[in-house]
PDB file of C-alpha atoms in Angstrom:
ATOM      1  CA  MET A  68      -0.516  -0.173  -0.058  1.00 64.00           C
ATOM      2  CA  GLU A  69       2.458   2.707   1.106  1.00 65.00           C
ATOM      3  CA  PHE A  70       4.050   1.999  -3.329  1.00 72.00           C
ATOM      4  CA  VAL A  71       0.790   2.490  -4.246  1.00 74.00           C
ATOM      5  CA  LYS A  72       1.019   5.937  -1.934  1.00 72.00           C
ATOM      6  CA  GLN A  73       3.767   6.975  -2.906  1.00 77.00           C
ATOM      7  CA  PHE A  74       3.853   6.604  -7.003  1.00 80.00           C
ATOM      8  CA  LEU A  75      -0.568   8.075  -6.851  1.00 74.00           C
ATOM      9  CA  SER A  76       1.911  11.082  -4.990  1.00 79.00           C
ATOM     10  CA  LEU A  77       4.700  11.321  -7.918  1.00 82.00           C
ATOM     11  CA  THR A  78       2.016  11.342 -10.927  1.00 83.00           C
ATOM     12  CA  TRP A  79      -0.347  13.665  -9.464  1.00 74.00           C
ATOM     13  CA  LEU A  80       3.100  15.800  -9.354  1.00 82.00           C
ATOM     14  CA  VAL A  81       4.529  15.517 -12.007  1.00 85.00           C
ATOM     15  CA  SER A  82       1.365  15.740 -14.265  1.00 81.00           C
ATOM     16  CA  LEU A  83       0.868  19.064 -12.123  1.00 82.00           C
ATOM     17  CA  ILE A  84       3.750  20.082 -13.725  1.00 90.00           C
ATOM     18  CA  ALA A  85       2.460  18.223 -17.492  1.00 85.00           C
ATOM     19  CA  PHE A  86      -0.148  20.508 -16.997  1.00 83.00           C
ATOM     20  CA  ILE A  87       0.898  23.623 -15.944  1.00 89.00           C
ATOM     21  CA  VAL A  88       3.340  23.664 -19.605  1.00 86.00           C
ATOM     22  CA  TYR A  89       0.889  22.338 -21.128  1.00 84.00           C
ATOM     23  CA  TRP A  90      -1.465  25.523 -20.263  1.00 80.00           C
ATOM     24  CA  ARG A  91       1.008  27.876 -21.328  1.00 84.00           C
ATOM     25  CA  LYS A  92       1.744  25.853 -24.497  1.00 82.00           C
ATOM     26  CA  LYS A  93      -2.366  26.425 -25.245  1.00 84.00           C
ATOM     27  CA  ALA A  94      -2.463  29.935 -24.512  1.00 84.00           C
ATOM     28  CA  GLY A  95       0.588  29.873 -26.826  1.00 84.00           C
ATOM     29  CA  ALA A  96      -1.107  27.795 -29.852  1.00 80.00           C
ATOM     30  CA  ARG A  97      -4.143  30.095 -28.950  1.00 83.00           C
ATOM     31  CA  LYS A  98      -2.083  32.683 -29.326  1.00 82.00           C
ATOM     32  CA  ALA A  99      -0.113  32.227 -32.701  1.00 83.00           C
ATOM     33  CA  ALA A 100      -3.322  31.246 -35.230  1.00 81.00           C
ATOM     34  CA  GLY A 101      -5.141  33.857 -34.047  1.00 81.00           C
ATOM     35  CA  GLU A 102      -8.499  33.732 -33.954  1.00 79.00           C
ATOM     36  CA  LYS A 103      -9.357  30.770 -36.367  1.00 76.00           C
ATOM     37  CA  TYR A 104      -7.896  29.300 -33.569  1.00 81.00           C
ATOM     38  CA  LYS A 105     -11.005  26.465 -32.339  1.00 79.00           C
ATOM     39  CA  ASP A 106      -9.815  25.104 -36.098  1.00 83.00           C
ATOM     40  CA  ASP A 107      -6.461  25.091 -35.918  1.00 85.00           C
ATOM     41  CA  GLU A 108      -4.662  21.553 -35.394  1.00 87.00           C
ATOM     42  CA  ASN A 109      -1.549  22.045 -33.200  1.00 87.00           C
ATOM     43  CA  TYR A 110      -4.518  24.189 -30.689  1.00 84.00           C
ATOM     44  CA  LYS A 111      -6.804  21.395 -30.320  1.00 86.00           C
ATOM     45  CA  ASN A 112      -4.115  18.857 -30.312  1.00 88.00           C
ATOM     46  CA  VAL A 113      -1.867  20.703 -27.450  1.00 83.00           C
ATOM     47  CA  SER A 114      -6.085  21.761 -25.309  1.00 85.00           C
ATOM     48  CA  ARG A 115      -7.360  17.752 -25.898  1.00 89.00           C
ATOM     49  CA  THR A 116      -3.582  16.996 -24.348  1.00 91.00           C
ATOM     50  CA  LYS A 117      -3.941  19.827 -20.958  1.00 82.00           C
ATOM     51  CA  ARG A 118      -7.085  17.826 -20.605  1.00 87.00           C
ATOM     52  CA  ILE A 119      -6.176  13.472 -21.012  1.00 92.00           C
ATOM     53  CA  ILE A 120      -3.100  15.934 -18.233  1.00 88.00           C
ATOM     54  CA  GLY A 121      -5.959  17.278 -15.680  1.00 82.00           C
ATOM     55  CA  LEU A 122      -7.498  14.399 -15.608  1.00 88.00           C
ATOM     56  CA  VAL A 123      -5.005  12.125 -14.094  1.00 85.00           C
ATOM     57  CA  CYS A 124      -3.917  14.820 -11.301  1.00 81.00           C
ATOM     58  CA  ILE A 125      -7.192  15.421 -10.335  1.00 88.00           C
ATOM     59  CA  ALA A 126      -8.139  11.351 -10.898  1.00 83.00           C
ATOM     60  CA  SER A 127      -5.255  10.636  -8.495  1.00 78.00           C
ATOM     61  CA  PHE A 128      -5.043  13.091  -6.634  1.00 83.00           C
ATOM     62  CA  VAL A 129      -8.634  12.119  -5.618  1.00 82.00           C
ATOM     63  CA  ILE A 130      -7.557   8.321  -5.155  1.00 83.00           C
ATOM     64  CA  LEU A 131      -4.568   9.584  -2.069  1.00 74.00           C
ATOM     65  CA  GLY A 132      -7.142  11.185  -0.369  1.00 77.00           C
ATOM     66  CA  PHE A 133      -8.915   8.167  -0.496  1.00 76.00           C
ATOM     67  CA  ILE A 134      -6.093   5.697   0.604  1.00 76.00           C
ATOM     68  CA  ASN A 135      -5.169   8.166   2.854  1.00 74.00           C
ATOM     69  CA  SER A 136      -8.711   8.366   4.650  1.00 69.00           C
ATOM     70  CA  ASN A 137      -9.298   4.641   4.764  1.00 68.00           C
ATOM     71  CA  ALA A 138      -6.350   4.059   6.527  1.00 63.00           C
ATOM     72  CA  ASN A 139      -7.230   6.229   8.832  1.00 58.00           C
ATOM     73  CA  SER A 140     -10.248   5.703   9.987  1.00 55.00           C
ATOM     74  CA  GLY A 141      -9.988   1.901   9.158  1.00 53.00           C
ATOM     75  CA  SER A 142      -7.178   1.953  12.384  1.00 48.00           C
ATOM     76  CA  PHE A 143      -9.793   4.661  14.215  1.00 46.00           C
ATOM     77  CA  ASN A 144     -12.081   2.046  13.841  1.00 49.00           C
ATOM     78  CA  TYR A 145     -10.900  -0.795  15.024  1.00 44.00           C
ATOM     79  CA  SER A 146      -9.256   0.504  17.935  1.00 46.00           C
ATOM     80  CA  SER A 147     -13.349   1.575  18.611  1.00 49.00           C
ATOM     81  CA  SER A 148     -13.704  -1.874  18.442  1.00 47.00           C
ATOM     82  CA  SER A 149     -11.657  -3.968  19.937  1.00 48.00           C
ATOM     83  CA  SER A 150     -12.450  -0.993  22.333  1.00 47.00           C
ATOM     84  CA  SER A 151     -15.825  -1.947  22.950  1.00 48.00           C
ATOM     85  CA  SER A 152     -15.515  -5.761  22.660  1.00 48.00           C
ATOM     86  CA  SER A 153     -13.372  -5.996  25.582  1.00 46.00           C
ATOM     87  CA  SER A 154     -15.524  -4.379  26.700  1.00 49.00           C
ATOM     88  CA  SER A 155     -19.204  -4.177  28.804  1.00 47.00           C
ATOM     89  CA  SER A 156     -21.690  -1.057  28.237  1.00 49.00           C
ATOM     90  CA  SER A 157     -20.937   0.774  31.386  1.00 47.00           C
ATOM     91  CA  SER A 158     -17.520   0.253  31.717  1.00 49.00           C
ATOM     92  CA  SER A 159     -17.379   1.769  27.704  1.00 50.00           C
ATOM     93  CA  SER A 160     -19.040   4.124  28.920  1.00 50.00           C
ATOM     94  CA  THR A 161     -16.424   4.718  31.968  1.00 48.00           C
ATOM     95  CA  THR A 162     -13.552   4.398  29.767  1.00 48.00           C
ATOM     96  CA  SER A 163     -15.463   7.410  26.770  1.00 47.00           C
ATOM     97  CA  SER A 164     -15.851   9.863  30.242  1.00 45.00           C
ATOM     98  CA  SER A 165     -12.151   8.862  31.280  1.00 45.00           C
ATOM     99  CA  GLN A 166     -10.882   9.517  28.173  1.00 49.00           C
ATOM    100  CA  LYS A 167     -12.388  12.988  28.318  1.00 45.00           C
ATOM    101  CA  VAL A 168     -11.196  13.852  31.488  1.00 40.00           C
ATOM    102  CA  GLN A 169      -7.530  13.151  30.528  1.00 45.00           C
ATOM    103  CA  GLU A 170      -7.361  14.547  27.378  1.00 47.00           C
ATOM    104  CA  PRO A 171      -7.052  18.100  28.470  1.00 47.00           C
ATOM    105  CA  SER A 172      -3.530  16.487  29.987  1.00 62.00           C
ATOM    106  CA  LYS A 173      -1.983  15.581  26.504  1.00 80.00           C
ATOM    107  CA  ASN A 174       1.444  17.946  26.116  1.00 90.00           C
ATOM    108  CA  TYR A 175       0.418  19.768  22.434  1.00 95.00           C
ATOM    109  CA  VAL A 176       3.682  21.002  20.906  1.00 93.00           C
ATOM    110  CA  GLU A 177       3.109  24.505  19.738  1.00 95.00           C
ATOM    111  CA  ALA A 178       4.879  24.269  16.281  1.00 95.00           C
ATOM    112  CA  ASP A 179       4.443  27.386  13.304  1.00 96.00           C
ATOM    113  CA  ILE A 180       3.652  25.085   9.622  1.00 97.00           C
ATOM    114  CA  ASP A 181       5.502  26.842   7.813  1.00 96.00           C
ATOM    115  CA  ILE A 182       8.460  25.098  10.200  1.00 95.00           C
ATOM    116  CA  LEU A 183       7.317  22.208   9.555  1.00 95.00           C
ATOM    117  CA  LEU A 184       6.946  22.542   5.944  1.00 95.00           C
ATOM    118  CA  GLY A 185      10.538  23.190   5.672  1.00 93.00           C
ATOM    119  CA  ASP A 186      11.572  20.871   8.543  1.00 94.00           C
ATOM    120  CA  ALA A 187       9.862  18.214   5.660  1.00 93.00           C
ATOM    121  CA  LYS A 188      11.354  19.413   2.390  1.00 91.00           C
ATOM    122  CA  ASN A 189      14.917  20.445   3.574  1.00 94.00           C
ATOM    123  CA  ASN A 190      15.237  16.779   5.301  1.00 94.00           C
ATOM    124  CA  ALA A 191      11.714  14.174   5.447  1.00 91.00           C
ATOM    125  CA  ALA A 192      13.350  11.496   6.793  1.00 94.00           C
ATOM    126  CA  LYS A 193      15.063  13.674  10.008  1.00 94.00           C
ATOM    127  CA  ALA A 194      11.472  15.374  10.332  1.00 93.00           C
ATOM    128  CA  ASN A 195       9.352  12.051  10.214  1.00 94.00           C
ATOM    129  CA  ARG A 196      11.588  10.967  13.076  1.00 94.00           C
ATOM    130  CA  ASP A 197      11.088  14.109  14.613  1.00 94.00           C
ATOM    131  CA  TYR A 198       6.988  13.867  14.246  1.00 95.00           C
ATOM    132  CA  LYS A 199       5.166  10.843  13.620  1.00 94.00           C
ATOM    133  CA  GLY A 200       3.172  10.346  16.595  1.00 94.00           C
ATOM    134  CA  LYS A 201       3.744  13.631  18.010  1.00 94.00           C
ATOM    135  CA  TYR A 202       0.422  15.612  19.672  1.00 96.00           C
ATOM    136  CA  VAL A 203       1.170  18.808  17.595  1.00 96.00           C
ATOM    137  CA  LYS A 204      -0.633  22.647  17.952  1.00 96.00           C
ATOM    138  CA  ILE A 205       0.077  23.958  14.696  1.00 97.00           C
ATOM    139  CA  ILE A 206      -0.485  28.040  13.835  1.00 97.00           C
ATOM    140  CA  ASN A 207      -0.480  29.834  10.859  1.00 96.00           C
ATOM    141  CA  GLY A 208      -1.873  27.376   8.398  1.00 96.00           C
ATOM    142  CA  SER A 209      -4.131  28.379   5.552  1.00 96.00           C
ATOM    143  CA  VAL A 210      -7.190  26.247   4.136  1.00 96.00           C
ATOM    144  CA  PHE A 211      -7.485  25.500   0.973  1.00 91.00           C
ATOM    145  CA  ASN A 212      -8.791  22.826  -0.354  1.00 94.00           C
ATOM    146  CA  ILE A 213     -12.139  21.639   2.360  1.00 95.00           C
ATOM    147  CA  GLU A 214     -12.769  17.699   0.700  1.00 92.00           C
ATOM    148  CA  SER A 215     -16.533  17.570  -0.502  1.00 91.00           C
ATOM    149  CA  ASN A 216     -17.494  14.329   1.907  1.00 90.00           C
ATOM    150  CA  ALA A 217     -15.895  16.736   4.932  1.00 89.00           C
ATOM    151  CA  ARG A 218     -13.462  13.343   5.289  1.00 93.00           C
ATOM    152  CA  TYR A 219     -10.201  15.582   4.807  1.00 95.00           C
ATOM    153  CA  ILE A 220      -9.316  19.492   4.945  1.00 96.00           C
ATOM    154  CA  SER A 221      -5.724  20.802   4.017  1.00 96.00           C
ATOM    155  CA  LEU A 222      -3.709  22.819   5.223  1.00 97.00           C
ATOM    156  CA  LYS A 223      -1.055  25.182   3.506  1.00 95.00           C
ATOM    157  CA  GLY A 224       2.649  27.839   4.753  1.00 95.00           C
ATOM    158  CA  SER A 225       3.109  30.748   3.277  1.00 94.00           C
ATOM    159  CA  ASP A 226       4.860  29.256   0.482  1.00 91.00           C
ATOM    160  CA  PRO A 227       3.594  29.416  -2.748  1.00 88.00           C
ATOM    161  CA  TYR A 228       5.559  27.713  -4.322  1.00 86.00           C
ATOM    162  CA  THR A 229       5.710  24.281  -2.954  1.00 87.00           C
ATOM    163  CA  LEU A 230       3.847  21.143  -2.473  1.00 87.00           C
ATOM    164  CA  LEU A 231       4.282  20.378   0.772  1.00 93.00           C
ATOM    165  CA  HIS A 232       1.097  20.853   3.346  1.00 95.00           C
ATOM    166  CA  VAL A 233      -1.148  19.061   6.304  1.00 96.00           C
ATOM    167  CA  GLN A 234      -3.966  17.199   5.322  1.00 95.00           C
ATOM    168  CA  CYS A 235      -5.939  16.820   8.337  1.00 96.00           C
ATOM    169  CA  TYR A 236      -8.930  13.456   9.642  1.00 96.00           C
ATOM    170  CA  PRO A 237     -11.628  14.506  11.423  1.00 96.00           C
ATOM    171  CA  LYS A 238     -11.511  12.473  14.940  1.00 95.00           C
ATOM    172  CA  ASN A 239     -14.271  13.265  16.561  1.00 95.00           C
ATOM    173  CA  GLN A 240     -17.771  14.879  15.854  1.00 94.00           C
ATOM    174  CA  ASP A 241     -16.841  17.983  16.830  1.00 94.00           C
ATOM    175  CA  ALA A 242     -14.207  18.274  14.571  1.00 95.00           C
ATOM    176  CA  LYS A 243     -16.021  17.132  11.777  1.00 93.00           C
ATOM    177  CA  ASN A 244     -18.744  19.762  12.471  1.00 94.00           C
ATOM    178  CA  ALA A 245     -16.113  22.410  12.948  1.00 95.00           C
ATOM    179  CA  MET A 246     -14.575  21.283   9.708  1.00 94.00           C
ATOM    180  CA  LEU A 247     -18.151  23.349   8.520  1.00 94.00           C
ATOM    181  CA  ASN A 248     -17.776  26.138   8.751  1.00 94.00           C
ATOM    182  CA  LEU A 249     -14.323  26.694   7.115  1.00 96.00           C
ATOM    183  CA  SER A 250     -13.963  28.342   3.665  1.00 95.00           C
ATOM    184  CA  THR A 251     -10.806  28.903   1.916  1.00 94.00           C
ATOM    185  CA  GLY A 252      -8.018  31.176   1.856  1.00 95.00           C
ATOM    186  CA  GLN A 253      -8.472  31.298   6.526  1.00 96.00           C
ATOM    187  CA  PHE A 254      -6.665  31.243   8.796  1.00 97.00           C
ATOM    188  CA  VAL A 255      -6.575  28.468  11.843  1.00 97.00           C
ATOM    189  CA  THR A 256      -4.830  26.910  14.430  1.00 97.00           C
ATOM    190  CA  VAL A 257      -5.227  22.930  15.113  1.00 97.00           C
ATOM    191  CA  TYR A 258      -4.376  20.176  17.240  1.00 97.00           C
ATOM    192  CA  GLY A 259      -3.955  17.065  16.785  1.00 96.00           C
ATOM    193  CA  LYS A 260      -1.515  14.004  15.989  1.00 96.00           C
ATOM    194  CA  ILE A 261       0.371  13.363  13.455  1.00 96.00           C
ATOM    195  CA  THR A 262       0.718   9.870  11.694  1.00 96.00           C
ATOM    196  CA  ASP A 263       2.468  10.449   8.613  1.00 94.00           C
ATOM    197  CA  VAL A 264       5.115  12.564   6.328  1.00 94.00           C
ATOM    198  CA  GLY A 265       6.083  12.222   3.367  1.00 89.00           C
ATOM    199  CA  GLU A 266       8.863  13.907   1.092  1.00 87.00           C
ATOM    200  CA  ILE A 267       6.016  15.693  -1.829  1.00 85.00           C
ATOM    201  CA  LEU A 268       2.858  15.496  -0.240  1.00 83.00           C
ATOM    202  CA  GLY A 269       4.271  17.112   4.097  1.00 92.00           C
ATOM    203  CA  TYR A 270       2.473  15.667   6.799  1.00 96.00           C
ATOM    204  CA  SER A 271      -0.648  13.902   7.912  1.00 95.00           C
ATOM    205  CA  LEU A 272      -2.232  14.850  10.359  1.00 97.00           C
ATOM    206  CA  ASP A 273      -5.092  13.203  13.393  1.00 96.00           C
ATOM    207  CA  LEU A 274      -7.340  15.975  13.631  1.00 97.00           C
ATOM    208  CA  GLU A 275      -9.217  16.603  16.971  1.00 96.00           C
ATOM    209  CA  LYS A 276      -9.513  20.372  17.717  1.00 95.00           C
ATOM    210  CA  ILE A 277      -9.837  23.137  15.404  1.00 96.00           C
ATOM    211  CA  GLU A 278      -9.675  27.090  15.918  1.00 94.00           C
TER     212      GLU A 278
END
């Protein structure tokens, strides 16, 4: 599965770059063809190639997001079912109450999103060692993508030239409800646990709270 994720990430990155290149080629072909550009063979070929590359880019991004979402929810569901099968309904209620009491005591380490993304860009292996499994409070991130079924949101930093971002998967209903009130471009602070670090896309986060 990790190989598939890496392959899809690479496909998305390459197709995104190719899409930008062909977008410019299409503009150049239209300009060169003049007013009758719609009948120009070169323009039509470039336009067709651009559409195909765009579809590949979108498809690889959607499939990658679906795989990541399923992987995270599968882990969460397994943990939940194991807990319920090993205790009665009253003990489950007690455990749930105990978890709610313990949550505020989690030690969230404050981290600026630009520093996180910069660390992953400079040395993803070191960033993985330093941050994976850590509870963090990420500040100064702005929303640039909200998945239509509220399965995740993506946050970016201030660097407009990097593809690295933080993909956040809600782990409770409060976080999912908060996602519904967000807008792209909005600056937010998020709390959660970093579950993965990659050199191409950046970080995956189990999202617990949005401010």
